[in-house]
C-alpha cells in the first residue's frame, strides 16, 4: 500500500527529524556560517541604490562627523564638570602635587622669600652693635659687627630655607595641603564665574592658592629653634600660582559653558551618532565609521593636550618654575587624559566588533574558529555527561535576544560609570567576551521539541 503523503523534497529533511537534529555540532556551525555568508553576498549583490539615497548618505556622514566632534567636547565637558562639582575628584587631582619634588621646591622658594622679606637684617646688626656697646666691647669689635650683614643674611637664608624644606617635605604638609584644597574647592565655582575670595583667586591672569598657613608653621619652627626675631613676623598671605595665562578670562568662560552642558553633552553625542548610523544605507559600515571617527577625535584631543602643554610652558611669567608648572599642568589634565584614553578604547573596540560581524574573510575565519573551538569543548562536555537539553534548546531559540541584552548591559555600565578608565573598558570587554563564549557553549543547536498536540508529518 502506498502512502498518500508526498515524498519530501530534496531540501527538506525526512519526516519527524529536522536537519539540525541530523547534523553534528561542527556541521551546524558550518551551515550557520554559510547561511550568513549567503545573506551577506545577496545583500551586496542587490541592485544599485536609487539616486535619492545620496541624501541619506550625506546626512549620515554629517551626523557622524558632528557626533565625533561632540564626543571631543563631551570629554572636556565631563572633566570640567567634575573639577567644579566633585570635591573628591578635585582633591584627587591636586592632592598628589603636595609630594611632587618640583612643586615642593617652588613652594620652598616662595615661602622662604616671603619669610626673609619680613626679617630686617639691618635691625638685627644694629641690635648686635648696641648689645656690644652695652657690654663694653672694644671699638674694633663694633666695627667688625658692622660688616656682618652679608654673612648674617646668608646664614639666615640657609636657616629659613632648611626649615621651610622640612615643613614642606613632611607628612603634615600633605594633610595641610589636602585640607586647604578641600576647603578651597567651594570657591572654585566662584573663581570660574569671575568672583574670588581669600583662598582661591583669579587676578592678573593667574589662578593662585594662599599658602600663608605654611608661613605660620615655619614661623613657629623658627621660634622653637631659638630664632627669637621670627616671633615678630606678621601674618603673611603669599600666593602659590596654580595656573597662569593671559587668556585665563576666556578659559573661564569656556569652562563655565562646558560645566553647564557637561551633564547632557555625552548623551546628545550618543544620540546623534546613533541617528547617523540608523540613517545610513549600510549601517554596519556606518557604525565602523562612527567608531573610528570618535577614535580619531580622541587621538586629536590627546595630541592637542601635549601641544598645549608646550605652549603653556613657553608663556610662563618670568621667574616661574617650569618644572613645577609642568607638574601642575599634568596633574590638572590627568583625569582628562584618562577619559580620552577610555573613550578611545571604547571606540576602537566597537569598530573591531562591528568589523568581525561582517562578511570579510578575516571576520568569517575568526568567527568560525571560535565556534569550532567552543563547539568541540561543548561536545566533549556533553559526552562526559553534562546535561544541556532544556537549557541548550532555550539558548538556541533566544540566542539573538540574549546577545542583545549582553551588549546593552555592557553599554549601560560604561555609560553610567562615573569616571571610566581604560582598565574599566578592558574588563568590561573581557566579561562580554566570556558571556558570549558561555552563550555559544550552551547553544546545543537543537530547537524546542514539537508539542504533543502537534502531529508529526
Short mmCIF file of C-alpha atoms in Angstrom, two decimals:
data_model
loop_
_atom_site.label_atom_id
_atom_site.label_comp_id
_atom_site.label_asym_id
_atom_site.label_seq_id
_atom_site.Cartn_x
_atom_site.Cartn_y
_atom_site.Cartn_z
CA UNK A 1 0.00 0.00 0.00
CA UNK A 2 1.40 3.34 -0.91
CA UNK A 3 1.12 6.42 1.30
CA UNK A 4 -0.82 9.44 0.16
CA UNK A 5 1.81 11.70 1.74
CA UNK A 6 4.14 13.11 -0.94
CA UNK A 7 7.84 12.37 -0.52
CA UNK A 8 9.97 15.10 0.98
CA UNK A 9 11.70 17.49 -1.36
CA UNK A 10 15.43 17.46 -1.94
CA UNK A 11 15.97 20.35 0.50
CA UNK A 12 13.53 19.06 3.13
CA UNK A 13 14.57 16.75 5.98
CA UNK A 14 12.83 13.36 6.43
CA UNK A 15 9.61 13.27 8.40
CA UNK A 16 9.98 13.56 12.13
CA UNK A 17 13.60 14.72 12.01
CA UNK A 18 14.93 18.18 11.31
CA UNK A 19 18.16 18.94 9.50
CA UNK A 20 19.65 20.49 12.66
CA UNK A 21 18.90 17.30 14.58
CA UNK A 22 20.58 15.08 12.00
CA UNK A 23 23.71 17.21 11.81
CA UNK A 24 26.62 17.21 14.20
CA UNK A 25 27.68 20.35 16.04
CA UNK A 26 30.59 21.22 13.65
CA UNK A 27 28.30 20.74 10.65
CA UNK A 28 25.68 23.00 12.21
CA UNK A 29 28.30 25.69 12.82
CA UNK A 30 29.48 25.49 9.22
CA UNK A 31 25.88 25.56 7.98
CA UNK A 32 25.09 28.67 10.05
CA UNK A 33 28.21 30.36 8.76
CA UNK A 34 27.37 29.50 5.14
CA UNK A 35 23.88 30.90 5.60
CA UNK A 36 25.33 34.11 7.00
CA UNK A 37 27.74 34.44 4.07
CA UNK A 38 24.96 33.79 1.54
CA UNK A 39 22.82 36.51 3.11
CA UNK A 40 25.80 38.90 3.05
CA UNK A 41 26.51 38.11 -0.63
CA UNK A 42 22.86 38.55 -1.52
CA UNK A 43 22.79 41.91 0.24
CA UNK A 44 25.88 43.09 -1.66
CA UNK A 45 24.52 41.76 -4.94
CA UNK A 46 21.34 43.78 -4.85
CA UNK A 47 20.58 46.34 -7.47
CA UNK A 48 22.32 49.70 -7.05
CA UNK A 49 20.70 52.01 -4.56
CA UNK A 50 18.45 54.65 -6.07
CA UNK A 51 19.99 58.02 -6.70
CA UNK A 52 17.92 59.65 -3.97
CA UNK A 53 19.95 57.69 -1.37
CA UNK A 54 22.64 60.33 -1.64
CA UNK A 55 20.54 62.36 0.80
CA UNK A 56 20.64 59.57 3.37
CA UNK A 57 24.35 59.00 2.88
CA UNK A 58 25.19 62.70 3.14
CA UNK A 59 23.00 63.15 6.21
CA UNK A 60 24.54 60.09 7.84
CA UNK A 61 28.08 61.34 7.23
CA UNK A 62 27.27 64.79 8.61
CA UNK A 63 25.63 63.36 11.71
CA UNK A 64 28.56 61.01 12.36
CA UNK A 65 31.08 63.86 11.98
CA UNK A 66 29.02 66.01 14.34
CA UNK A 67 28.88 63.16 16.87
CA UNK A 68 32.67 62.77 16.70
CA UNK A 69 33.14 66.49 17.33
CA UNK A 70 30.65 66.46 20.19
CA UNK A 71 32.37 63.44 21.72
CA UNK A 72 35.55 65.50 21.92
CA UNK A 73 33.72 68.36 23.61
CA UNK A 74 31.84 65.90 25.85
CA UNK A 75 35.06 64.54 27.33
CA UNK A 76 36.29 68.04 28.09
CA UNK A 77 32.87 68.99 29.49
CA UNK A 78 32.73 65.99 31.83
CA UNK A 79 36.26 66.80 33.05
CA UNK A 80 35.42 70.46 33.67
CA UNK A 81 32.17 69.50 35.36
CA UNK A 82 33.97 67.05 37.65
CA UNK A 83 36.60 69.63 38.62
CA UNK A 84 33.90 72.12 39.63
CA UNK A 85 31.25 69.92 41.23
CA UNK A 86 33.09 66.88 42.60
CA UNK A 87 35.20 67.80 45.63
CA UNK A 88 36.77 64.36 45.90
CA UNK A 89 37.69 64.49 42.22
CA UNK A 90 39.25 67.92 42.65
CA UNK A 91 41.25 66.81 45.70
CA UNK A 92 42.37 63.68 43.85
CA UNK A 93 43.58 66.00 41.07
CA UNK A 94 45.63 68.47 43.12
CA UNK A 95 46.40 66.29 46.16
CA UNK A 96 49.42 64.47 44.65
CA UNK A 97 51.08 67.83 43.99
CA UNK A 98 52.00 68.04 47.68
CA UNK A 99 54.54 65.23 47.26
CA UNK A 100 55.84 66.34 43.87
CA UNK A 101 59.53 67.37 44.24
CA UNK A 102 59.31 70.19 41.70
CA UNK A 103 56.26 71.68 43.38
CA UNK A 104 57.91 71.33 46.80
CA UNK A 105 60.97 73.23 45.54
CA UNK A 106 58.79 76.00 44.11
CA UNK A 107 56.80 76.35 47.35
CA UNK A 108 60.00 76.28 49.41
CA UNK A 109 61.49 79.11 47.38
CA UNK A 110 58.27 81.13 47.53
CA UNK A 111 57.79 80.75 51.30
CA UNK A 112 61.49 81.38 52.02
CA UNK A 113 61.36 84.66 50.11
CA UNK A 114 58.18 85.67 51.92
CA UNK A 115 59.71 84.94 55.37
CA UNK A 116 63.03 86.67 54.66
CA UNK A 117 61.15 89.73 53.45
CA UNK A 118 59.73 90.08 56.97
CA UNK A 119 63.11 89.89 58.72
CA UNK A 120 65.06 93.19 58.99
CA UNK A 121 68.71 92.12 58.85
CA UNK A 122 69.97 95.70 59.36
CA UNK A 123 67.94 95.96 62.54
CA UNK A 124 69.49 92.71 63.76
CA UNK A 125 73.01 94.07 63.10
CA UNK A 126 72.21 97.30 64.96
CA UNK A 127 70.90 95.29 67.91
CA UNK A 128 74.17 93.37 67.97
CA UNK A 129 76.19 96.62 67.88
CA UNK A 130 74.05 98.06 70.65
CA UNK A 131 74.47 94.94 72.75
CA UNK A 132 78.25 95.08 72.17
CA UNK A 133 78.40 98.71 73.30
CA UNK A 134 76.39 97.91 76.41
CA UNK A 135 78.80 95.11 77.26
CA UNK A 136 81.78 97.45 76.79
CA UNK A 137 83.18 95.69 73.73
CA UNK A 138 86.27 97.29 72.10
CA UNK A 139 85.68 99.61 69.10
CA UNK A 140 87.25 97.05 66.76
CA UNK A 141 84.60 94.52 67.73
CA UNK A 142 81.83 97.04 66.99
CA UNK A 143 83.39 97.74 63.59
CA UNK A 144 83.54 94.03 62.80
CA UNK A 145 79.88 93.64 63.71
CA UNK A 146 79.02 96.26 61.12
CA UNK A 147 80.49 94.02 58.42
CA UNK A 148 78.37 91.02 59.39
CA UNK A 149 75.33 91.96 57.33
CA UNK A 150 76.31 89.68 54.42
CA UNK A 151 77.15 86.58 56.50
CA UNK A 152 74.05 87.06 58.68
CA UNK A 153 71.84 87.31 55.59
CA UNK A 154 73.39 84.16 54.09
CA UNK A 155 73.10 82.19 57.32
CA UNK A 156 69.54 83.37 57.88
CA UNK A 157 68.55 82.35 54.36
CA UNK A 158 70.06 78.90 54.92
CA UNK A 159 68.24 78.56 58.26
CA UNK A 160 64.87 79.62 56.87
CA UNK A 161 65.22 77.57 53.67
CA UNK A 162 66.10 74.43 55.62
CA UNK A 163 63.17 74.94 57.97
CA UNK A 164 60.73 75.50 55.10
CA UNK A 165 62.05 72.46 53.26
CA UNK A 166 61.49 70.26 56.32
CA UNK A 167 57.94 71.60 56.70
CA UNK A 168 57.08 71.13 53.04
CA UNK A 169 58.52 67.61 52.82
CA UNK A 170 56.81 66.36 55.98
CA UNK A 171 53.67 64.23 56.12
CA UNK A 172 51.94 67.03 57.98
CA UNK A 173 52.24 69.22 54.87
CA UNK A 174 50.36 66.63 52.82
CA UNK A 175 47.49 66.85 55.26
CA UNK A 176 47.56 70.64 55.32
CA UNK A 177 47.68 70.77 51.52
CA UNK A 178 44.76 68.39 51.03
CA UNK A 179 42.63 70.05 53.72
CA UNK A 180 43.33 73.51 52.31
CA UNK A 181 42.36 72.44 48.81
CA UNK A 182 39.26 70.68 50.08
CA UNK A 183 38.14 73.89 51.79
CA UNK A 184 39.13 75.90 48.73
CA UNK A 185 37.03 73.79 46.37
CA UNK A 186 33.87 75.57 47.49
CA UNK A 187 35.29 78.76 45.99
CA UNK A 188 36.26 77.24 42.66
CA UNK A 189 32.84 77.79 41.14
CA UNK A 190 33.04 81.49 42.03
CA UNK A 191 36.52 81.52 40.53
CA UNK A 192 35.26 80.20 37.22
CA UNK A 193 32.47 82.77 37.17
CA UNK A 194 34.92 85.61 37.84
CA UNK A 195 34.48 86.09 41.59
CA UNK A 196 37.23 85.39 44.11
CA UNK A 197 37.89 85.08 47.83
CA UNK A 198 40.82 84.76 50.20
CA UNK A 199 41.58 81.16 49.33
CA UNK A 200 41.37 80.91 45.55
CA UNK A 201 41.81 83.99 43.40
CA UNK A 202 41.98 84.88 39.74
CA UNK A 203 43.97 88.04 39.33
CA UNK A 204 46.22 89.33 36.53
CA UNK A 205 45.69 86.12 34.57
CA UNK A 206 46.72 83.87 37.47
CA UNK A 207 44.84 81.24 39.47
CA UNK A 208 46.51 81.19 42.91
CA UNK A 209 46.15 79.44 46.28
CA UNK A 210 47.15 81.10 49.53
CA UNK A 211 49.96 79.20 51.28
CA UNK A 212 50.04 81.56 54.26
CA UNK A 213 49.43 78.71 56.75
CA UNK A 214 52.79 77.24 55.72
CA UNK A 215 54.47 80.53 56.63
CA UNK A 216 52.84 80.33 60.05
CA UNK A 217 54.24 76.82 60.58
CA UNK A 218 57.72 77.97 59.54
CA UNK A 219 57.48 80.89 61.95
CA UNK A 220 56.62 78.56 64.85
CA UNK A 221 59.51 76.23 64.00
CA UNK A 222 62.00 79.12 63.79
CA UNK A 223 60.91 80.36 67.20
CA UNK A 224 61.17 76.84 68.62
CA UNK A 225 64.67 76.56 67.16
CA UNK A 226 65.76 79.65 69.12
CA UNK A 227 65.47 82.33 66.43
CA UNK A 228 63.54 84.83 68.58
CA UNK A 229 63.22 87.61 65.92
CA UNK A 230 60.93 85.24 63.96
CA UNK A 231 58.24 85.90 66.58
CA UNK A 232 57.85 89.39 65.10
CA UNK A 233 56.96 88.03 61.63
CA UNK A 234 53.36 89.13 60.96
CA UNK A 235 50.69 87.01 59.30
CA UNK A 236 51.78 86.67 55.68
CA UNK A 237 49.43 85.76 52.82
CA UNK A 238 51.61 84.59 49.98
CA UNK A 239 50.20 83.04 46.81
CA UNK A 240 51.25 79.86 45.02
CA UNK A 241 50.29 80.12 41.36
CA UNK A 242 48.43 77.02 40.16
CA UNK A 243 47.79 78.29 36.65
CA UNK A 244 48.94 81.41 34.83
CA UNK A 245 47.82 82.61 31.43
CA UNK A 246 46.85 85.92 29.88
CA UNK A 247 43.84 84.11 28.34
CA UNK A 248 42.50 82.82 31.66
CA UNK A 249 39.40 85.01 31.23
CA UNK A 250 38.48 83.21 28.01
CA UNK A 251 39.30 79.85 29.55
CA UNK A 252 36.97 80.64 32.46
CA UNK A 253 34.15 81.39 30.03
CA UNK A 254 34.69 78.21 28.01
CA UNK A 255 34.90 76.07 31.15
CA UNK A 256 31.78 77.68 32.51
CA UNK A 257 29.83 76.82 29.36
CA UNK A 258 31.16 73.25 29.37
CA UNK A 259 30.32 72.94 33.06
CA UNK A 260 26.71 73.85 32.29
CA UNK A 261 26.29 71.41 29.39
CA UNK A 262 28.59 68.74 30.82
CA UNK A 263 25.75 66.55 32.06
CA UNK A 264 23.91 66.46 28.73
CA UNK A 265 26.58 66.66 26.04
CA UNK A 266 27.65 62.96 26.22
CA UNK A 267 24.04 61.79 25.80
CA UNK A 268 23.50 64.22 22.92
CA UNK A 269 26.63 62.95 21.18
CA UNK A 270 25.50 59.32 21.53
CA UNK A 271 22.01 60.07 20.19
CA UNK A 272 23.35 62.00 17.19
CA UNK A 273 25.81 59.21 16.40
CA UNK A 274 23.03 56.60 16.66
CA UNK A 275 20.86 58.69 14.32
CA UNK A 276 23.71 58.86 11.81
CA UNK A 277 24.14 55.07 11.86
CA UNK A 278 20.39 54.46 11.58
CA UNK A 279 20.10 56.82 8.61
CA UNK A 280 22.93 55.16 6.69
CA UNK A 281 22.26 52.74 3.83
CA UNK A 282 24.94 50.32 5.13
CA UNK A 283 24.59 50.57 8.89
CA UNK A 284 27.39 48.23 9.88
CA UNK A 285 29.85 50.25 7.83
CA UNK A 286 28.40 53.43 9.28
CA UNK A 287 28.92 52.05 12.79
CA UNK A 288 32.56 51.31 11.98
CA UNK A 289 32.95 54.82 10.56
CA UNK A 290 31.34 56.43 13.61
CA UNK A 291 33.57 54.45 15.98
CA UNK A 292 36.70 55.34 14.02
CA UNK A 293 35.57 58.98 13.93
CA UNK A 294 35.33 59.07 17.72
CA UNK A 295 38.72 57.34 17.99
CA UNK A 296 40.25 59.96 15.67
CA UNK A 297 38.69 62.74 17.76
CA UNK A 298 40.23 61.30 20.94
CA UNK A 299 43.60 60.98 19.20
CA UNK A 300 43.37 64.62 18.13
CA UNK A 301 42.46 65.73 21.65
CA UNK A 302 45.38 63.80 23.13
CA UNK A 303 47.80 65.44 20.70
CA UNK A 304 46.26 68.85 21.43
CA UNK A 305 46.83 68.43 25.17
CA UNK A 306 50.52 67.70 24.55
CA UNK A 307 50.86 70.71 22.27
CA UNK A 308 49.07 72.97 24.75
CA UNK A 309 51.48 71.86 27.46
CA UNK A 310 54.45 73.11 25.43
CA UNK A 311 52.67 76.35 24.57
CA UNK A 312 51.73 76.93 28.21
CA UNK A 313 55.28 76.36 29.46
CA UNK A 314 56.66 78.68 26.78
CA UNK A 315 54.46 81.53 28.04
CA UNK A 316 55.15 81.28 31.77
CA UNK A 317 55.77 84.52 33.68
CA UNK A 318 59.37 85.50 34.34
CA UNK A 319 60.84 83.66 37.32
CA UNK A 320 58.24 80.89 37.37
CA UNK A 321 59.44 77.32 37.81
CA UNK A 322 58.95 75.47 34.54
CA UNK A 323 59.25 72.06 36.21
CA UNK A 324 56.61 72.93 38.83
CA UNK A 325 54.31 74.44 36.19
CA UNK A 326 54.62 71.27 34.11
CA UNK A 327 53.79 69.13 37.13
CA UNK A 328 50.71 71.25 37.87
CA UNK A 329 49.54 71.06 34.24
CA UNK A 330 49.98 67.28 34.17
CA UNK A 331 48.01 66.96 37.42
CA UNK A 332 45.15 69.13 36.18
CA UNK A 333 44.73 67.19 32.91
CA UNK A 334 45.48 63.74 34.36
CA UNK A 335 41.85 62.65 34.52
CA UNK A 336 41.08 64.36 31.21
CA UNK A 337 43.74 62.20 29.56
CA UNK A 338 42.29 59.14 31.32
CA UNK A 339 38.87 59.94 29.87
CA UNK A 340 40.35 60.41 26.40
CA UNK A 341 42.05 57.01 26.55
CA UNK A 342 38.93 55.29 27.88
CA UNK A 343 36.62 56.67 25.19
CA UNK A 344 39.21 55.96 22.52
CA UNK A 345 39.40 52.35 23.73
CA UNK A 346 35.58 52.02 23.62
CA UNK A 347 35.50 53.40 20.07
CA UNK A 348 38.26 51.07 18.90
CA UNK A 349 36.59 48.02 20.46
CA UNK A 350 33.29 48.98 18.82
CA UNK A 351 34.92 49.32 15.40
CA UNK A 352 36.67 45.95 15.71
CA UNK A 353 33.46 44.28 16.91
CA UNK A 354 31.44 45.67 14.00
CA UNK A 355 34.14 44.55 11.57
CA UNK A 356 34.14 40.99 12.94
CA UNK A 357 30.37 40.84 12.37
CA UNK A 358 30.87 41.41 8.65
CA UNK A 359 31.34 39.04 5.66
CA UNK A 360 35.07 39.60 5.17
CA UNK A 361 37.33 36.55 5.05
CA UNK A 362 39.14 37.55 8.26
CA UNK A 363 35.84 38.02 10.12
CA UNK A 364 34.43 34.72 8.87
CA UNK A 365 37.58 32.78 9.76
CA UNK A 366 37.63 34.39 13.22
CA UNK A 367 34.02 33.53 13.95
CA UNK A 368 34.34 30.02 12.54
CA UNK A 369 37.46 29.30 14.56
CA UNK A 370 35.86 30.49 17.80
CA UNK A 371 32.68 28.49 17.15
CA UNK A 372 34.59 25.30 16.33
CA UNK A 373 36.75 25.61 19.44
CA UNK A 374 33.77 26.24 21.72
CA UNK A 375 31.74 23.56 19.92
CA UNK A 376 34.46 20.98 20.46
CA UNK A 377 34.55 21.82 24.17
CA UNK A 378 30.77 21.60 24.36
CA UNK A 379 30.66 18.22 22.60
CA UNK A 380 33.33 16.85 24.91
CA UNK A 381 31.39 18.09 27.95
CA UNK A 382 28.12 16.59 26.72
CA UNK A 383 29.87 13.30 26.01
CA UNK A 384 31.19 13.37 29.56
CA UNK A 385 27.62 13.59 30.89
CA UNK A 386 26.90 17.35 31.13
CA UNK A 387 23.14 17.79 30.58
CA UNK A 388 22.31 20.74 28.33
CA UNK A 389 18.95 19.61 26.98
CA UNK A 390 16.38 22.19 28.05
CA UNK A 391 18.97 24.93 28.62
CA UNK A 392 20.56 24.36 25.23
CA UNK A 393 17.20 24.49 23.45
CA UNK A 394 16.24 27.69 25.28
CA UNK A 395 19.55 29.39 24.44
CA UNK A 396 19.31 28.29 20.80
CA UNK A 397 15.83 29.76 20.49
CA UNK A 398 16.56 33.12 22.15
CA UNK A 399 20.27 33.47 21.34
CA UNK A 400 19.94 36.75 19.46
CA UNK A 401 17.87 38.34 22.21
CA UNK A 402 20.32 37.23 24.89
CA UNK A 403 23.24 38.57 22.85
CA UNK A 404 21.48 41.93 22.52
CA UNK A 405 20.89 42.07 26.27
CA UNK A 406 24.61 41.42 26.93
CA UNK A 407 25.65 44.26 24.63
CA UNK A 408 23.07 46.66 26.07
CA UNK A 409 24.10 45.90 29.67
CA UNK A 410 27.77 46.48 28.78
CA UNK A 411 26.89 49.80 27.13
CA UNK A 412 24.86 50.90 30.16
CA UNK A 413 27.73 50.00 32.52
CA UNK A 414 30.23 52.05 30.52
CA UNK A 415 27.87 54.99 30.04
CA UNK A 416 26.81 55.20 33.68
CA UNK A 417 30.26 54.58 35.19
CA UNK A 418 31.21 57.83 36.90
CA UNK A 419 34.77 58.08 35.55
CA UNK A 420 35.59 55.10 33.32
CA UNK A 421 39.22 54.29 32.62
CA UNK A 422 40.97 52.03 30.12
CA UNK A 423 41.03 49.31 32.79
CA UNK A 424 37.23 49.56 33.14
CA UNK A 425 36.83 49.28 29.37
CA UNK A 426 39.17 46.29 29.13
CA UNK A 427 37.50 44.40 31.98
CA UNK A 428 34.05 45.11 30.53
CA UNK A 429 35.21 43.75 27.18
CA UNK A 430 36.64 40.63 28.85
CA UNK A 431 33.37 39.99 30.70
CA UNK A 432 31.35 40.47 27.49
CA UNK A 433 33.58 38.03 25.60
CA UNK A 434 33.25 35.49 28.41
CA UNK A 435 29.46 35.93 28.36
CA UNK A 436 29.35 35.33 24.60
CA UNK A 437 31.59 32.28 24.97
CA UNK A 438 29.27 30.84 27.63
CA UNK A 439 26.27 31.60 25.41
CA UNK A 440 27.88 29.78 22.49
CA UNK A 441 28.81 26.88 24.76
CA UNK A 442 25.22 26.47 25.98
CA UNK A 443 23.77 26.61 22.46
CA UNK A 444 23.35 22.94 21.52
CA UNK A 445 21.85 23.88 18.15
CA UNK A 446 18.64 21.88 18.74
CA UNK A 447 15.27 23.67 18.70
CA UNK A 448 12.48 23.02 21.17
CA UNK A 449 10.84 19.58 20.71
CA UNK A 450 7.48 19.63 18.92
CA UNK A 451 4.44 19.98 21.12
CA UNK A 452 2.45 16.83 21.92
CA UNK A 453 -0.63 18.46 20.46
CA UNK A 454 1.07 18.98 17.14
CA UNK A 455 1.00 15.85 14.90
CA UNK A 456 4.23 14.87 13.23
CA UNK A 457 4.45 14.60 9.48
#
